[in-house]
């Protein structure tokens, strides 16, 4: 008997939106305070400082009232002036997409684009910046989620700093799931959100803005204000003595607060380890079944999602549908250029647990087998469990 499509899945092992932590779901259901109540104003100040601690940034971060696409578009609008030349680094769908926003505000957008199963080479960025000293802003995606691949933003950040340009990072699906931060990447603007590795529903953005970026935004005559895209509007709103530009998303902020408490209490290093072990268990299982990973090398595979390449002649769509119908397990499709070619298993927040990796291997293997692919599911499960045991005994 197949699992009914009309019922929610038994397990959601997607690469975003992800299942939220129970603590977060409980917090979302708590009292919605009036935003100008002194208790709420004090809560918002504390929450911002807690987010600063978690991000490890020098200034209090912005908490914007929409999922991270708002912050990415807002970053482009706020930072990029009409006479700026921007270098966009594209190794996947999100990196490529940022270039379209940049083009809306910049004089010119240059681009380095590489195949979507590879990563940006920092040396290529260095050589490009040497030849193009007019570049003022460089944009990069840390984990390009539709490919499951990582760019080394710390190395890229060092190259960009050396050239005297500003770095804008999309770290939405990496931050809080692996060692990555605004300071280690020397980012001028570092955009992330609570809806991936922090285990919240999609709703808010977190943005670390450096001193240099604020100076650039304040000097940009085109930077938006009195707008949902404005960074300036929210710059001082974290202080309990300052007004809000408009009503904050009270319920989602309650959820974010619980997620940050959880993250800081478990300890960032323990959380990152949990993501890394889950990814390792999953990959050992997939490879042992006789199926390839999407990234050209495991060195650039993100610990927060595993992208699995579909065998020749098999489209991802029916495999996803089979896993959902047969086992009640939901996984992510690719997007745009990677659609149909791969399936993504998320290891984010509550699903960054090795037990879920075994479920994913079983669902992926069983669905592929049902569709006629040559897979050794038993070998995959044995290898996954062996990797899990090895991590326990480490
Ligand atoms: C999830 C995500 C975002 C947010 O965008 P949505 O497509 O609206 O979820 C931005 N950047 C990256 C890399 C993401 O993974």
Short mmCIF file of C-alpha atoms and ligand atoms in Angstrom, two decimals:
data_model
loop_
_atom_site.label_atom_id
_atom_site.label_comp_id
_atom_site.label_asym_id
_atom_site.label_seq_id
_atom_site.Cartn_x
_atom_site.Cartn_y
_atom_site.Cartn_z
CA UNK A 1 0.00 0.00 0.00
CA UNK A 2 1.45 3.31 -1.04
CA UNK A 3 1.54 6.37 1.20
CA UNK A 4 -1.27 8.80 0.30
CA UNK A 5 -0.19 11.94 -1.54
CA UNK A 6 -2.86 13.94 0.23
CA UNK A 7 -1.29 13.29 3.65
CA UNK A 8 1.75 15.25 4.81
CA UNK A 9 5.00 13.28 4.40
CA UNK A 10 6.20 11.10 7.29
CA UNK A 11 9.64 12.70 7.04
CA UNK A 12 10.67 15.95 5.36
CA UNK A 13 14.33 15.64 4.39
CA UNK A 14 14.45 18.65 2.10
CA UNK A 15 17.11 21.31 1.58
CA UNK A 16 14.78 24.14 2.63
CA UNK A 17 12.23 24.91 3.84
CA UNK A 18 13.18 22.48 6.57
CA UNK A 19 11.34 20.93 9.45
CA UNK A 20 11.47 23.32 12.43
CA UNK A 21 12.74 22.41 15.89
CA UNK A 22 9.97 21.66 18.44
CA UNK A 23 11.25 24.50 20.67
CA UNK A 24 10.79 26.89 17.75
CA UNK A 25 7.27 25.67 16.99
CA UNK A 26 6.32 26.12 20.64
CA UNK A 27 7.77 29.65 20.71
CA UNK A 28 5.83 30.58 17.56
CA UNK A 29 2.68 29.85 19.53
CA UNK A 30 3.43 32.18 22.44
CA UNK A 31 1.89 35.59 23.18
CA UNK A 32 2.16 38.26 20.51
CA UNK A 33 3.20 41.43 22.33
CA UNK A 34 2.47 44.99 21.21
CA UNK A 35 5.65 46.12 19.45
CA UNK A 36 5.92 49.34 21.51
CA UNK A 37 5.45 47.57 24.81
CA UNK A 38 8.68 48.09 26.79
CA UNK A 39 8.91 44.33 27.28
CA UNK A 40 8.93 43.79 23.52
CA UNK A 41 11.42 46.59 22.89
CA UNK A 42 13.78 45.04 25.46
CA UNK A 43 13.20 41.59 23.91
CA UNK A 44 14.10 42.89 20.44
CA UNK A 45 17.33 44.47 21.72
CA UNK A 46 18.31 41.24 23.52
CA UNK A 47 17.38 39.17 20.48
CA UNK A 48 19.56 41.30 18.18
CA UNK A 49 22.52 41.01 20.55
CA UNK A 50 21.98 37.24 20.76
CA UNK A 51 21.97 37.07 16.96
CA UNK A 52 25.20 39.10 16.98
CA UNK A 53 26.77 36.59 19.36
CA UNK A 54 25.69 33.67 17.14
CA UNK A 55 26.92 35.38 13.96
CA UNK A 56 30.11 36.63 15.62
CA UNK A 57 29.88 39.95 13.76
CA UNK A 58 31.29 43.30 14.91
CA UNK A 59 28.03 45.29 14.79
CA UNK A 60 24.46 44.34 15.74
CA UNK A 61 22.97 42.53 12.72
CA UNK A 62 19.75 43.49 10.95
CA UNK A 63 16.73 41.27 11.36
CA UNK A 64 14.58 41.94 8.30
CA UNK A 65 10.92 41.06 8.00
CA UNK A 66 10.96 38.57 5.15
CA UNK A 67 12.81 35.43 4.14
CA UNK A 68 16.37 35.96 2.85
CA UNK A 69 15.49 36.84 -0.74
CA UNK A 70 14.33 40.17 0.75
CA UNK A 71 17.74 40.71 2.34
CA UNK A 72 19.60 39.72 -0.85
CA UNK A 73 17.60 42.13 -2.98
CA UNK A 74 17.86 44.76 -0.23
CA UNK A 75 21.64 44.29 -0.13
CA UNK A 76 21.89 44.88 -3.87
CA UNK A 77 19.64 47.95 -3.65
CA UNK A 78 21.41 49.42 -0.61
CA UNK A 79 25.04 48.76 -1.43
CA UNK A 80 25.30 49.09 -5.20
CA UNK A 81 25.30 52.61 -6.62
CA UNK A 82 24.64 53.51 -10.26
CA UNK A 83 28.33 54.12 -11.01
CA UNK A 84 29.59 50.86 -9.46
CA UNK A 85 31.16 47.99 -11.36
CA UNK A 86 30.28 44.66 -9.73
CA UNK A 87 31.88 41.24 -10.15
CA UNK A 88 29.35 38.43 -9.74
CA UNK A 89 30.63 34.92 -9.06
CA UNK A 90 28.27 32.22 -10.31
CA UNK A 91 28.73 28.54 -9.56
CA UNK A 92 25.04 27.78 -9.31
CA UNK A 93 21.48 29.02 -9.59
CA UNK A 94 21.58 31.39 -6.59
CA UNK A 95 24.96 32.89 -7.49
CA UNK A 96 23.77 33.44 -11.06
CA UNK A 97 20.50 34.91 -9.83
CA UNK A 98 22.22 37.53 -7.71
CA UNK A 99 23.77 38.95 -10.88
CA UNK A 100 20.30 39.91 -12.14
CA UNK A 101 19.63 41.99 -9.02
CA UNK A 102 23.10 43.52 -9.22
CA UNK A 103 22.43 44.49 -12.85
CA UNK A 104 19.35 46.45 -11.76
CA UNK A 105 21.50 48.85 -9.68
CA UNK A 106 25.07 48.74 -11.07
CA UNK A 107 26.72 50.52 -13.99
CA UNK A 108 28.11 47.19 -15.12
CA UNK A 109 28.15 43.59 -13.91
CA UNK A 110 31.12 41.41 -14.80
CA UNK A 111 30.78 37.70 -14.16
CA UNK A 112 32.89 34.62 -13.58
CA UNK A 113 30.69 31.60 -14.18
CA UNK A 114 31.78 27.99 -13.73
CA UNK A 115 29.92 24.68 -14.30
CA UNK A 116 27.32 24.09 -11.60
CA UNK A 117 29.00 20.97 -10.20
CA UNK A 118 32.26 22.87 -9.50
CA UNK A 119 33.37 25.83 -7.36
CA UNK A 120 34.87 29.28 -7.94
CA UNK A 121 38.68 29.30 -7.91
CA UNK A 122 39.92 32.17 -5.68
CA UNK A 123 43.02 32.50 -7.92
CA UNK A 124 40.78 33.21 -10.90
CA UNK A 125 39.10 35.95 -8.85
CA UNK A 126 42.51 37.37 -7.93
CA UNK A 127 43.60 37.48 -11.58
CA UNK A 128 40.30 39.06 -12.64
CA UNK A 129 40.48 41.79 -9.99
CA UNK A 130 44.06 42.58 -10.99
CA UNK A 131 42.91 43.14 -14.57
CA UNK A 132 39.78 45.04 -13.49
CA UNK A 133 40.69 47.49 -10.72
CA UNK A 134 37.39 49.30 -11.39
CA UNK A 135 35.47 46.48 -9.62
CA UNK A 136 34.14 47.83 -6.30
CA UNK A 137 31.87 44.99 -5.15
CA UNK A 138 32.18 41.20 -5.46
CA UNK A 139 29.19 38.89 -4.86
CA UNK A 140 29.36 35.21 -4.02
CA UNK A 141 27.13 32.43 -2.73
CA UNK A 142 28.68 30.27 0.02
CA UNK A 143 26.58 27.13 -0.49
CA UNK A 144 24.76 27.15 -3.80
CA UNK A 145 21.92 24.97 -2.58
CA UNK A 146 20.50 23.71 -5.92
CA UNK A 147 23.94 22.14 -6.56
CA UNK A 148 24.94 21.23 -2.99
CA UNK A 149 28.35 22.82 -3.63
CA UNK A 150 30.48 25.19 -1.54
CA UNK A 151 32.58 28.18 -2.50
CA UNK A 152 35.56 28.93 -0.24
CA UNK A 153 34.34 32.37 0.86
CA UNK A 154 37.21 32.86 3.32
CA UNK A 155 39.79 32.51 0.55
CA UNK A 156 37.68 34.63 -1.82
CA UNK A 157 37.20 37.21 0.95
CA UNK A 158 40.97 37.52 1.43
CA UNK A 159 41.45 38.12 -2.32
CA UNK A 160 38.66 40.72 -2.39
CA UNK A 161 40.05 42.53 0.67
CA UNK A 162 43.49 42.61 -0.91
CA UNK A 163 41.98 44.27 -3.98
CA UNK A 164 40.21 46.86 -1.81
CA UNK A 165 36.71 45.81 -2.92
CA UNK A 166 33.68 44.88 -0.80
CA UNK A 167 32.39 41.31 -0.56
CA UNK A 168 28.69 40.48 -0.49
CA UNK A 169 27.95 36.92 0.66
CA UNK A 170 24.83 34.75 0.44
CA UNK A 171 25.33 32.30 3.33
CA UNK A 172 21.66 31.42 3.70
CA UNK A 173 22.03 27.63 3.55
CA UNK A 174 25.48 27.25 5.13
CA UNK A 175 25.49 29.51 8.20
CA UNK A 176 24.71 27.67 11.47
CA UNK A 177 25.41 24.34 9.77
CA UNK A 178 29.19 24.63 9.30
CA UNK A 179 32.08 26.92 10.22
CA UNK A 180 31.33 30.07 8.20
CA UNK A 181 31.03 33.65 9.44
CA UNK A 182 30.97 37.30 8.44
CA UNK A 183 34.37 37.91 10.05
CA UNK A 184 36.24 34.87 8.66
CA UNK A 185 35.07 35.80 5.16
CA UNK A 186 35.71 39.54 5.73
CA UNK A 187 32.26 40.16 4.28
CA UNK A 188 30.91 43.69 3.94
CA UNK A 189 27.41 42.24 3.82
CA UNK A 190 26.68 38.68 4.92
CA UNK A 191 23.12 37.55 4.34
CA UNK A 192 21.67 34.54 6.06
CA UNK A 193 18.40 33.43 7.58
CA UNK A 194 16.87 31.29 10.27
CA UNK A 195 14.98 29.06 7.82
CA UNK A 196 17.74 26.62 6.91
CA UNK A 197 20.30 25.30 9.42
CA UNK A 198 18.83 27.17 12.39
CA UNK A 199 15.59 25.18 12.03
CA UNK A 200 12.94 27.93 11.79
CA UNK A 201 10.15 28.32 9.22
CA UNK A 202 10.84 30.77 6.35
CA UNK A 203 10.00 34.30 7.47
CA UNK A 204 13.01 36.43 8.44
CA UNK A 205 16.50 37.42 7.27
CA UNK A 206 19.65 37.97 9.32
CA UNK A 207 22.22 40.36 7.88
CA UNK A 208 25.67 41.27 9.17
CA UNK A 209 26.73 44.66 7.81
CA UNK A 210 30.30 45.88 8.32
CA UNK A 211 31.42 49.41 9.16
CA UNK A 212 32.74 49.79 5.58
CA UNK A 213 29.43 48.63 4.11
CA UNK A 214 27.47 51.12 6.23
CA UNK A 215 29.75 53.92 5.01
CA UNK A 216 29.13 52.84 1.39
CA UNK A 217 25.35 52.58 1.94
CA UNK A 218 25.21 56.00 3.62
CA UNK A 219 27.12 57.53 0.69
CA UNK A 220 24.82 55.87 -1.87
CA UNK A 221 22.20 58.43 -2.98
CA UNK A 222 20.09 55.61 -4.45
CA UNK A 223 19.99 53.46 -1.29
CA UNK A 224 16.31 52.85 -0.44
CA UNK A 225 14.63 54.23 2.67
CA UNK A 226 11.02 53.99 3.85
CA UNK A 227 11.02 50.71 1.95
CA UNK A 228 10.85 46.97 2.66
CA UNK A 229 14.24 46.78 0.90
CA UNK A 230 15.90 49.40 3.11
CA UNK A 231 18.79 48.50 5.37
CA UNK A 232 19.01 52.09 6.68
CA UNK A 233 15.48 51.96 8.12
CA UNK A 234 16.46 49.12 10.45
CA UNK A 235 19.99 50.22 11.33
CA UNK A 236 19.16 51.51 14.82
CA UNK A 237 15.82 49.81 15.39
CA UNK A 238 17.50 47.15 17.55
CA UNK A 239 17.97 49.69 20.38
CA UNK A 240 15.08 49.62 22.82
CA UNK A 241 14.98 53.41 22.80
CA UNK A 242 14.54 53.66 19.01
CA UNK A 243 11.30 53.32 17.04
CA UNK A 244 10.59 50.52 14.54
CA UNK A 245 10.22 51.63 10.91
CA UNK A 246 7.17 49.37 10.72
CA UNK A 247 5.64 46.49 12.66
CA UNK A 248 8.11 43.69 13.32
CA UNK A 249 7.05 40.06 12.73
CA UNK A 250 6.45 39.38 16.42
CA UNK A 251 5.61 35.66 16.25
CA UNK A 252 8.55 34.81 13.98
CA UNK A 253 10.89 36.77 16.24
CA UNK A 254 9.72 34.61 19.15
CA UNK A 255 10.61 31.55 17.05
CA UNK A 256 14.01 33.00 16.12
CA UNK A 257 14.79 33.67 19.77
CA UNK A 258 14.12 30.02 20.68
CA UNK A 259 16.26 28.84 17.75
CA UNK A 260 19.19 31.05 18.77
CA UNK A 261 18.93 29.89 22.39
CA UNK A 262 19.01 26.31 21.18
CA UNK A 263 21.98 26.93 18.87
CA UNK A 264 24.03 28.68 21.55
CA UNK A 265 23.14 26.12 24.24
CA UNK A 266 24.03 23.09 22.11
CA UNK A 267 27.14 24.97 21.03
CA UNK A 268 27.90 25.98 17.43
CA UNK A 269 30.77 23.46 17.12
CA UNK A 270 28.55 20.58 18.25
CA UNK A 271 25.85 21.69 15.81
CA UNK A 272 28.34 21.86 12.90
CA UNK A 273 29.69 18.42 13.83
CA UNK A 274 26.16 16.98 13.75
CA UNK A 275 25.65 18.39 10.24
CA UNK A 276 29.05 17.09 9.05
CA UNK A 277 28.53 13.57 10.42
CA UNK A 278 25.04 13.34 8.90
CA UNK A 279 26.36 14.40 5.50
CA UNK A 280 29.22 11.89 5.73
CA UNK A 281 26.87 9.01 6.66
CA UNK A 282 24.54 9.94 3.80
CA UNK A 283 27.33 10.16 1.21
CA UNK A 284 28.96 6.90 2.18
CA UNK A 285 25.55 5.24 1.74
CA UNK A 286 24.82 6.83 -1.63
CA UNK A 287 28.26 5.97 -3.05
CA UNK A 288 28.14 2.37 -1.79
CA UNK A 289 24.79 1.87 -3.56
CA UNK A 290 26.62 2.62 -6.80
CA UNK A 291 25.21 6.12 -7.30
CA UNK A 292 27.33 9.25 -7.93
CA UNK A 293 27.27 12.52 -6.05
CA UNK A 294 26.60 15.67 -8.09
CA UNK A 295 29.68 17.74 -7.08
CA UNK A 296 32.83 16.88 -9.07
CA UNK A 297 34.69 16.41 -5.80
CA UNK A 298 33.54 15.67 -2.27
CA UNK A 299 35.85 18.48 -1.08
CA UNK A 300 33.31 21.01 -2.33
CA UNK A 301 30.19 19.09 -1.16
CA UNK A 302 28.29 21.03 1.50
CA UNK A 303 27.77 19.42 4.91
CA UNK A 304 24.27 20.89 4.91
CA UNK A 305 22.88 19.13 1.80
CA UNK A 306 23.82 16.14 -0.33
CA UNK A 307 23.15 16.51 -4.06
CA UNK A 308 22.81 13.12 -5.72
CA UNK A 309 23.33 12.82 -9.47
CA UNK A 310 20.65 10.82 -11.27
CA UNK A 311 21.90 7.81 -13.24
CA UNK A 312 21.84 8.17 -17.05
CA UNK A 313 18.33 7.99 -18.46
CA UNK A 314 16.59 8.59 -15.12
CA UNK A 315 14.88 11.88 -14.41
CA UNK A 316 14.74 13.08 -10.79
CA UNK A 317 11.00 13.87 -10.89
CA UNK A 318 9.67 10.28 -10.90
CA UNK A 319 12.28 9.23 -8.32
CA UNK A 320 11.13 11.96 -5.92
CA UNK A 321 7.50 11.02 -6.53
CA UNK A 322 8.28 7.33 -5.93
CA UNK A 323 10.09 8.03 -2.63
CA UNK A 324 7.15 10.17 -1.52
CA UNK A 325 4.50 7.64 -2.53
CA UNK A 326 6.35 4.49 -1.44
CA UNK A 327 7.87 5.66 1.85
CA UNK A 328 6.27 9.03 2.67
CA UNK A 329 9.67 10.72 2.44
CA UNK A 330 9.98 14.16 0.87
CA UNK A 331 13.30 15.30 -0.65
CA UNK A 332 14.22 18.32 -2.82
CA UNK A 333 14.37 18.59 -6.60
CA UNK A 334 17.04 20.63 -8.37
CA UNK A 335 16.24 24.12 -9.64
CA UNK A 336 16.55 25.70 -13.06
CA UNK A 337 19.75 24.21 -14.62
CA UNK A 338 19.92 21.37 -12.09
CA UNK A 339 16.20 20.46 -12.26
CA UNK A 340 15.70 16.80 -13.20
CA UNK A 341 19.42 16.04 -13.01
CA UNK A 342 19.79 15.64 -9.25
CA UNK A 343 17.98 15.12 -5.96
CA UNK A 344 18.94 16.97 -2.78
CA UNK A 345 18.82 15.55 0.70
CA UNK A 346 18.93 18.30 3.31
CA UNK A 347 20.95 17.98 6.50
CA UNK A 348 19.71 21.16 8.12
CA UNK A 349 18.62 21.90 11.67
CA UNK A 350 16.58 19.06 13.18
CA UNK A 351 17.27 16.72 10.22
CA UNK A 352 21.04 17.00 10.73
CA UNK A 353 20.96 13.63 12.52
CA UNK A 354 22.65 10.51 11.14
CA UNK A 355 19.44 8.49 11.63
CA UNK A 356 17.82 10.66 8.95
CA UNK A 357 20.71 9.93 6.59
CA UNK A 358 19.86 6.23 6.78
CA UNK A 359 16.23 6.99 5.99
CA UNK A 360 17.32 9.08 3.01
CA UNK A 361 19.58 6.33 1.67
CA UNK A 362 16.76 3.79 2.05
CA UNK A 363 14.22 6.05 0.31
CA UNK A 364 16.54 7.09 -2.50
CA UNK A 365 17.77 3.54 -3.08
CA UNK A 366 14.32 1.97 -2.94
CA UNK A 367 12.81 4.53 -5.30
CA UNK A 368 15.66 4.23 -7.81
CA UNK A 369 15.37 0.43 -7.73
CA UNK A 370 11.60 0.60 -8.26
CA UNK A 371 12.28 2.68 -11.39
CA UNK A 372 14.71 0.13 -12.77
CA UNK A 373 18.08 1.65 -11.81
CA UNK A 374 20.96 -0.63 -10.93
CA UNK A 375 21.46 0.02 -7.21
CA UNK A 376 22.69 -2.08 -4.32
CA UNK A 377 20.50 -0.72 -1.54
CA UNK A 378 21.78 -3.20 1.07
CA UNK A 379 25.40 -2.20 0.42
CA UNK A 380 24.39 1.46 0.73
CA UNK A 381 22.64 0.95 4.06
CA UNK A 382 25.53 -1.10 5.43
CA UNK A 383 28.06 1.56 4.42
CA UNK A 384 25.93 4.33 5.94
CA UNK A 385 25.61 2.48 9.21
CA UNK A 386 29.35 1.72 9.25
CA UNK A 387 30.10 5.44 8.78
CA UNK A 388 27.69 6.26 11.61
CA UNK A 389 29.33 3.72 13.94
CA UNK A 390 32.77 5.05 13.01
CA UNK A 391 31.64 8.58 13.94
CA UNK A 392 30.28 7.37 17.29
CA UNK A 393 33.53 5.60 18.15
CA UNK A 394 35.72 8.53 17.07
C1 LIG B 1 17.09 29.20 0.64
C2 LIG B 1 18.08 30.09 0.05
C3 LIG B 1 17.80 31.44 -0.16
C4 LIG B 1 16.43 32.00 0.14
O1 LIG B 1 15.70 31.88 -1.01
P1 LIG B 1 14.39 31.05 -1.36
O2 LIG B 1 14.63 30.50 -2.73
O3 LIG B 1 13.26 31.98 -1.35
O4 LIG B 1 14.23 29.96 -0.33
C5 LIG B 1 18.80 32.24 -0.68
N1 LIG B 1 20.01 31.75 -0.97
C6 LIG B 1 20.32 30.46 -0.80
C7 LIG B 1 21.69 29.98 -1.15
C8 LIG B 1 19.37 29.58 -0.29
O5 LIG B 1 19.66 28.29 -0.10
#
